[in-house]
Amino acid sequence: MNTKKTLYMVVPCYNEEEVLHETAKRLKEKYASLIERELISAESRVVFVNDGSKDKTWDIIQELHAANPETFSGINLARNSGHQNAVLAGLMTVKDICSMAITMDADLQDDINAIDAMVEKYHEGNQVVYGVRSARDTDTFFKKFTAEGFYKFMKVMGADVVYNHADFRLMSARVLQELANYKEVNLFLRGMVPLIGFQSCNVYYERAERFAGESKYPLKKMLAFAINGITSFSTKPLKLITTMGFIMSVVSILAMLWTIVVKIAGASELGWSSTVCSIWFIGGLQLLALGIIGEYVGKIYAEVKQRPRFIVAEFINNTGKNTEDKQ
Ligand code: UDP
Ligand code: MG
């Protein structure tokens, strides 16, 4: 049984002015009931992380903090750093002042009512509680298809992730301390957290539709995210290239034997189509292989530079100390 009870929610927000008021209202009600039932302490806070929004998101966060400093805090990042970095920025900022942190999207797609079960599981001794969606009824066919394909493809490619779990999860302060030691620039939190270990469990919830506004993850970003996930967690694609190269070598030896046989048989004028086809085929394979290797080289380049993953411009919080320019 964990006795420490300070919960910090980390909510990344990028151009979320349309949903923030509603999210804040619902979280405030949830906090009131959790505090009343003594599941969390009165020092618990909701931290909205403004990820370089171009709309009024930061103004709204400041207003929320001014009106309810005992519930809402805010982090303003120096610029847009992307969802994963915004989540990490929040977690790293609160890791020393909380006993547990829950990360949740701002758009109310993650079920706020699952928070109770998450906190209860934490009190039962779990250090990580994954929010796993039980149904995808509210998604469009396209989103469902691509998202499920994503998890299956990730698994085939050797990056082990919790099926149907996105970034709605609880982590204890202990786990956050360990997460701080993972210095990689190419962030893929849902692959990293299982690597940390500790006792964990799942909480199931139904994912709702976005409350308002548009998805900030168009297909292009989703594909980039999948490629990032695979190349950050597995070198299987590199091994596939080796296998492919091996198979091609065997095939080419067979082809060589075949040409010799045809030559001896005296029918050597044939061959134009097979030559052209193999040139295109091998050329394509080589480019693909180079592209995959390039993907990894690019990763190494980004890691070697060790640039900060996010820059906190401001942290407004009435319990912790206010920080500036902390990595
Ligand atoms: N988000 C962010 N930075 C970005 C893009 C998105 O902080 O560059 C936040 C966004 O405000 C939301 C969460 O990440 O709280 C998930 O984004 P979204 O709901 O658009 O993705 P989807 O649910 O459609 O996959
Ligand atoms: Mg969403």
Coordinates of C-alpha atoms and ligand atoms in Angstrom, one line a residue:
M1 CA 0.0 0.0 0.0
N2 CA 1.4 3.3 -1.0
T3 CA 0.8 6.0 1.5
K4 CA 2.1 9.0 -0.6
K5 CA -0.8 10.5 -2.4
T6 CA 0.2 13.6 -4.4
L7 CA -1.1 13.2 -7.9
Y8 CA 0.1 15.4 -10.7
M9 CA -1.7 15.1 -14.0
V10 CA 0.3 16.1 -17.1
V11 CA -1.8 17.3 -19.9
P12 CA 0.0 18.3 -23.2
C13 CA -1.9 21.0 -25.1
Y14 CA -1.2 22.2 -28.6
N15 CA -3.8 24.6 -30.0
E16 CA -6.5 23.3 -27.6
E17 CA -8.4 26.5 -26.8
E18 CA -11.7 24.9 -27.8
V19 CA -11.5 22.1 -25.3
L20 CA -9.4 23.4 -22.4
H21 CA -12.3 24.9 -20.4
E22 CA -14.3 21.7 -20.5
T23 CA -11.2 19.5 -19.7
A24 CA -10.4 21.8 -16.7
K25 CA -14.0 21.7 -15.5
R26 CA -14.2 17.9 -15.6
L27 CA -10.7 17.4 -14.0
K28 CA -11.6 19.8 -11.2
E29 CA -14.7 17.8 -10.4
K30 CA -12.7 14.6 -10.6
Y31 CA -10.0 16.0 -8.2
A32 CA -12.6 17.1 -5.7
S33 CA -14.1 13.6 -5.5
L34 CA -10.7 11.9 -5.4
I35 CA -9.6 14.3 -2.6
E36 CA -12.8 13.7 -0.7
R37 CA -12.3 9.9 -0.9
E38 CA -8.8 10.4 0.3
L39 CA -7.3 8.7 -2.7
I40 CA -5.1 11.7 -3.5
S41 CA -3.8 14.6 -1.3
A42 CA -5.0 18.2 -1.4
E43 CA -1.5 19.1 -2.8
S44 CA -2.4 17.3 -6.1
R45 CA -2.4 19.4 -9.2
V46 CA -3.3 19.4 -12.9
V47 CA -0.4 20.6 -15.0
F48 CA -1.2 21.8 -18.5
V49 CA 1.8 21.9 -20.7
N50 CA 1.5 24.4 -23.5
D51 CA 3.5 23.0 -26.4
G52 CA 4.1 26.2 -28.3
S53 CA 0.4 26.8 -29.3
K54 CA -0.4 29.5 -31.8
D55 CA -3.9 30.2 -30.3
K56 CA -5.0 31.3 -26.8
T57 CA -4.1 28.1 -25.1
W58 CA -1.4 29.6 -22.8
D59 CA -3.7 32.6 -21.9
I60 CA -6.4 30.1 -20.9
I61 CA -3.9 28.1 -18.8
Q62 CA -2.8 31.2 -17.0
E63 CA -6.4 32.2 -16.3
L64 CA -7.2 28.7 -15.0
H65 CA -4.2 28.9 -12.7
A66 CA -5.1 32.4 -11.5
A67 CA -8.7 31.4 -10.7
N68 CA -7.8 28.0 -9.2
P69 CA -4.2 27.9 -8.1
E70 CA -4.9 25.0 -5.7
T71 CA -5.9 22.8 -8.7
F72 CA -4.3 24.1 -11.9
S73 CA -0.6 24.7 -12.8
G74 CA 1.0 25.4 -16.1
I75 CA 4.2 24.9 -18.0
N76 CA 5.0 27.0 -21.0
L77 CA 7.4 25.5 -23.4
A78 CA 9.7 27.8 -25.4
R79 CA 8.4 26.4 -28.7
N80 CA 6.4 23.5 -30.2
S81 CA 8.4 20.3 -29.3
G82 CA 5.8 17.7 -30.2
H83 CA 3.5 15.6 -28.1
Q84 CA 6.1 13.1 -26.7
N85 CA 8.5 15.9 -25.7
A86 CA 5.7 18.0 -24.1
V87 CA 4.6 15.0 -22.0
L88 CA 8.3 14.4 -21.0
A89 CA 8.7 18.1 -20.1
G90 CA 5.7 17.9 -17.8
L91 CA 6.9 14.6 -16.2
M92 CA 10.4 15.8 -15.6
T93 CA 9.2 19.1 -14.1
V94 CA 6.9 17.4 -11.6
K95 CA 8.9 14.3 -10.8
D96 CA 10.3 15.7 -7.5
I97 CA 7.1 17.2 -6.2
C98 CA 4.6 14.4 -6.9
S99 CA 4.2 10.8 -5.7
M100 CA 2.5 9.7 -8.9
A101 CA 1.8 11.3 -12.3
I102 CA -0.8 10.6 -14.9
T103 CA -0.4 11.7 -18.5
M104 CA -3.5 12.4 -20.4
D105 CA -4.5 14.1 -23.7
A106 CA -6.3 17.4 -23.5
D107 CA -9.0 16.5 -25.9
L108 CA -11.0 14.3 -23.5
Q109 CA -10.5 11.2 -25.6
D110 CA -9.0 9.5 -22.6
D111 CA -11.7 8.6 -20.1
I112 CA -11.4 10.8 -17.0
N113 CA -13.3 8.2 -15.0
A114 CA -10.5 5.7 -15.5
I115 CA -8.3 7.9 -13.2
D116 CA -10.0 6.4 -10.1
A117 CA -9.1 2.9 -11.0
M118 CA -5.5 4.0 -11.9
V119 CA -5.0 5.6 -8.5
E120 CA -6.5 2.6 -6.8
K121 CA -4.1 0.3 -8.6
Y122 CA -1.3 2.6 -7.6
H123 CA -2.3 2.2 -3.9
E124 CA -2.4 -1.5 -4.4
G125 CA 1.3 -1.3 -5.2
N126 CA 1.6 -0.9 -8.9
Q127 CA 4.3 1.5 -10.1
V128 CA 2.9 1.8 -13.7
V129 CA -0.7 1.6 -14.7
Y130 CA -1.4 1.5 -18.4
G131 CA -4.7 2.9 -19.7
V132 CA -5.7 0.4 -22.4
R133 CA -8.7 1.1 -24.7
S134 CA -11.2 -1.7 -24.8
A135 CA -13.2 -0.6 -27.8
R136 CA -12.6 1.5 -30.9
D137 CA -16.2 2.1 -31.8
T138 CA -15.9 5.9 -31.9
D139 CA -13.0 5.9 -34.4
T140 CA -13.5 6.2 -38.1
F141 CA -12.7 3.0 -40.0
F142 CA -9.5 4.6 -41.3
K143 CA -8.2 5.6 -37.9
K144 CA -9.1 2.1 -36.4
F145 CA -7.4 0.3 -39.3
T146 CA -4.3 2.4 -39.2
A147 CA -4.0 2.3 -35.4
E148 CA -4.5 -1.4 -35.1
G149 CA -2.1 -2.0 -38.0
F150 CA 0.4 0.2 -36.1
Y151 CA 0.4 -2.1 -33.0
K152 CA 0.7 -5.2 -35.1
F153 CA 3.4 -3.9 -37.3
M154 CA 5.3 -2.6 -34.3
K155 CA 5.3 -6.1 -32.8
V156 CA 6.4 -7.8 -36.0
M157 CA 9.2 -5.3 -36.3
G158 CA 10.4 -6.1 -32.8
A159 CA 9.3 -3.0 -30.8
D160 CA 7.3 -4.4 -27.9
V161 CA 4.4 -2.0 -26.9
V162 CA 1.3 -2.6 -24.8
Y163 CA -1.5 -3.4 -27.3
N164 CA -4.0 -0.5 -27.7
H165 CA -2.3 1.6 -25.1
A166 CA -1.4 5.2 -26.0
D167 CA 0.0 7.7 -23.6
F168 CA -2.7 7.6 -20.9
R169 CA -0.8 6.1 -18.0
L170 CA 0.1 6.5 -14.4
M171 CA 3.7 6.4 -13.3
S172 CA 5.0 6.5 -9.7
A173 CA 7.7 9.0 -8.7
R174 CA 10.1 6.1 -8.5
V175 CA 9.5 5.2 -12.1
L176 CA 9.9 8.9 -13.1
Q177 CA 13.3 9.0 -11.4
E178 CA 14.3 6.1 -13.6
L179 CA 12.8 7.6 -16.7
A180 CA 15.0 10.6 -16.2
N181 CA 18.0 8.4 -16.9
Y182 CA 16.8 7.6 -20.4
K183 CA 18.5 10.4 -22.3
E184 CA 17.4 9.5 -25.8
V185 CA 16.3 12.4 -28.1
N186 CA 14.1 10.2 -30.3
L187 CA 11.3 9.8 -27.8
F188 CA 8.8 7.0 -27.9
L189 CA 7.4 6.9 -24.4
R190 CA 5.1 3.9 -24.8
G191 CA 8.1 1.8 -25.8
M192 CA 10.4 3.2 -23.0
V193 CA 8.1 2.8 -20.0
P194 CA 7.8 -1.0 -20.3
L195 CA 11.6 -1.2 -20.5
I196 CA 11.8 0.4 -17.1
G197 CA 10.0 -2.5 -15.5
F198 CA 8.5 -2.5 -12.0
Q199 CA 5.1 -3.9 -11.1
S200 CA 2.5 -2.8 -13.6
C201 CA -1.1 -3.5 -14.6
N202 CA -3.7 -2.4 -17.1
V203 CA -6.9 -0.4 -16.6
Y204 CA -9.4 -0.6 -19.5
Y205 CA -11.4 2.3 -20.8
E206 CA -13.4 3.3 -23.8
R207 CA -11.9 6.0 -25.8
A208 CA -14.3 8.8 -26.7
E209 CA -14.3 11.1 -29.7
R210 CA -12.3 14.3 -29.6
F211 CA -14.4 16.8 -27.6
A212 CA -13.7 19.7 -30.0
G213 CA -11.1 20.8 -32.5
E214 CA -9.1 18.7 -34.9
S215 CA -6.6 15.9 -34.5
K216 CA -3.0 17.1 -34.4
Y217 CA -1.9 13.7 -35.7
P218 CA -2.6 13.6 -39.5
L219 CA -1.6 10.5 -41.4
K220 CA 1.9 11.9 -42.3
K221 CA 2.7 12.5 -38.6
M222 CA 1.3 9.0 -37.7
L223 CA 3.6 7.3 -40.2
A224 CA 6.6 9.3 -39.0
F225 CA 5.6 8.3 -35.4
A226 CA 5.5 4.6 -36.4
I227 CA 8.8 4.7 -38.2
N228 CA 10.3 6.5 -35.2
G229 CA 8.9 3.9 -32.8
I230 CA 10.3 1.0 -34.8
T231 CA 13.8 2.5 -35.4
S232 CA 14.1 3.6 -31.8
F233 CA 13.4 0.2 -30.4
S234 CA 14.5 -2.4 -32.8
T235 CA 17.2 -3.2 -35.3
K236 CA 15.0 -5.8 -36.9
P237 CA 14.7 -3.8 -40.2
L238 CA 18.5 -3.9 -40.5
K239 CA 18.5 -7.7 -40.0
L240 CA 15.7 -7.9 -42.7
I241 CA 18.1 -6.2 -45.1
T242 CA 20.7 -8.9 -44.5
T243 CA 18.1 -11.6 -45.0
M244 CA 16.9 -9.9 -48.2
G245 CA 20.5 -9.6 -49.4
F246 CA 21.1 -13.3 -48.7
I247 CA 18.0 -14.3 -50.6
M248 CA 18.9 -12.1 -53.5
S249 CA 22.4 -13.7 -53.7
V250 CA 20.9 -17.2 -53.8
V251 CA 18.5 -16.1 -56.5
S252 CA 21.3 -14.5 -58.5
I253 CA 23.3 -17.7 -58.4
L254 CA 20.3 -19.6 -59.7
A255 CA 19.9 -17.0 -62.4
M256 CA 23.5 -17.3 -63.4
L257 CA 23.2 -21.1 -63.7
W258 CA 20.1 -20.6 -65.8
T259 CA 21.9 -18.2 -68.2
I260 CA 24.7 -20.6 -68.7
V261 CA 22.3 -23.4 -69.5
V262 CA 20.5 -21.2 -72.0
K263 CA 23.8 -20.1 -73.5
I264 CA 24.9 -23.7 -74.0
A265 CA 21.5 -24.7 -75.4
G266 CA 22.2 -22.0 -78.0
A267 CA 19.1 -19.9 -77.4
S268 CA 21.0 -16.8 -76.1
E269 CA 19.1 -14.0 -77.8
L270 CA 16.4 -14.0 -75.2
G271 CA 17.1 -11.9 -72.1
W272 CA 16.1 -8.3 -72.6
S273 CA 13.0 -8.4 -70.3
S274 CA 14.7 -10.4 -67.6
T275 CA 17.7 -8.0 -67.6
V276 CA 15.5 -4.9 -67.4
C277 CA 13.3 -6.4 -64.7
S278 CA 16.2 -7.4 -62.5
I279 CA 17.9 -4.0 -62.9
W280 CA 14.8 -2.2 -61.6
F281 CA 14.1 -4.8 -58.9
I282 CA 17.7 -4.8 -57.5
G283 CA 17.9 -1.0 -57.9
G284 CA 14.7 -0.7 -55.9
L285 CA 15.8 -3.1 -53.2
Q286 CA 19.2 -1.3 -52.9
L287 CA 17.5 2.1 -52.5
L288 CA 15.1 0.7 -49.8
A289 CA 18.0 -0.9 -47.9
L290 CA 20.0 2.4 -48.1
G291 CA 16.9 4.3 -46.9
I292 CA 16.5 2.0 -43.9
I293 CA 20.2 2.4 -43.0
G294 CA 19.9 6.1 -43.5
E295 CA 17.0 6.2 -41.0
Y296 CA 19.3 4.7 -38.4
V297 CA 22.2 7.0 -39.3
G298 CA 19.9 10.0 -38.9
K299 CA 18.9 8.7 -35.5
I300 CA 22.5 8.4 -34.4
Y301 CA 23.1 11.9 -35.7
A302 CA 20.3 13.3 -33.6
E303 CA 21.4 11.4 -30.5
V304 CA 25.0 12.4 -30.8
K305 CA 24.1 16.1 -30.8
Q306 CA 22.3 15.7 -27.5
R307 CA 20.3 18.8 -27.9
P308 CA 17.8 19.4 -25.1
R309 CA 14.5 17.7 -25.8
F310 CA 12.4 20.6 -24.6
I311 CA 12.9 23.9 -23.0
V312 CA 10.6 25.1 -20.2
A313 CA 10.2 28.8 -20.4
E314 CA 7.9 29.1 -17.4
F315 CA 6.4 26.8 -14.7
I316 CA 3.5 28.3 -12.8
N317 CA 2.7 26.4 -9.7
N318 CA 1.8 27.6 -6.3
T319 CA 3.3 24.6 -4.4
G320 CA 6.6 23.8 -6.1
K321 CA 9.1 26.4 -6.9
N322 CA 8.8 28.2 -10.2
T323 CA 11.6 27.3 -12.6
E324 CA 13.0 28.8 -15.6
D325 CA 14.9 27.4 -18.6
K326 CA 15.2 24.0 -17.0
Q327 CA 15.9 21.1 -19.3
Ligands
UDP1 N1 -0.1 17.7 -28.9 C1 1.0 18.4 -28.4 N2 2.0 18.8 -29.3 C2 1.9 18.5 -30.7 C3 0.7 17.8 -31.1 C4 -0.2 17.4 -30.2 O1 1.2 18.6 -27.2 O2 2.7 18.9 -31.4 C5 -1.1 17.2 -27.9 C6 -2.5 17.6 -28.2 O3 -2.9 18.9 -27.7 C7 -3.3 16.5 -27.5 C8 -2.4 15.3 -27.6 O4 -1.1 15.8 -27.8 O5 -3.5 16.8 -26.1 C9 -2.8 14.3 -28.6 O6 -3.0 14.9 -29.9 P1 -4.3 14.7 -30.8 O7 -5.5 14.5 -29.9 O8 -4.4 15.7 -31.8 O9 -3.9 13.3 -31.4 P2 -4.9 12.0 -31.8 O10 -5.7 11.7 -30.5 O11 -5.8 12.5 -32.9 O12 -4.0 10.9 -32.1
MG2 MG -6.8 13.1 -29.5

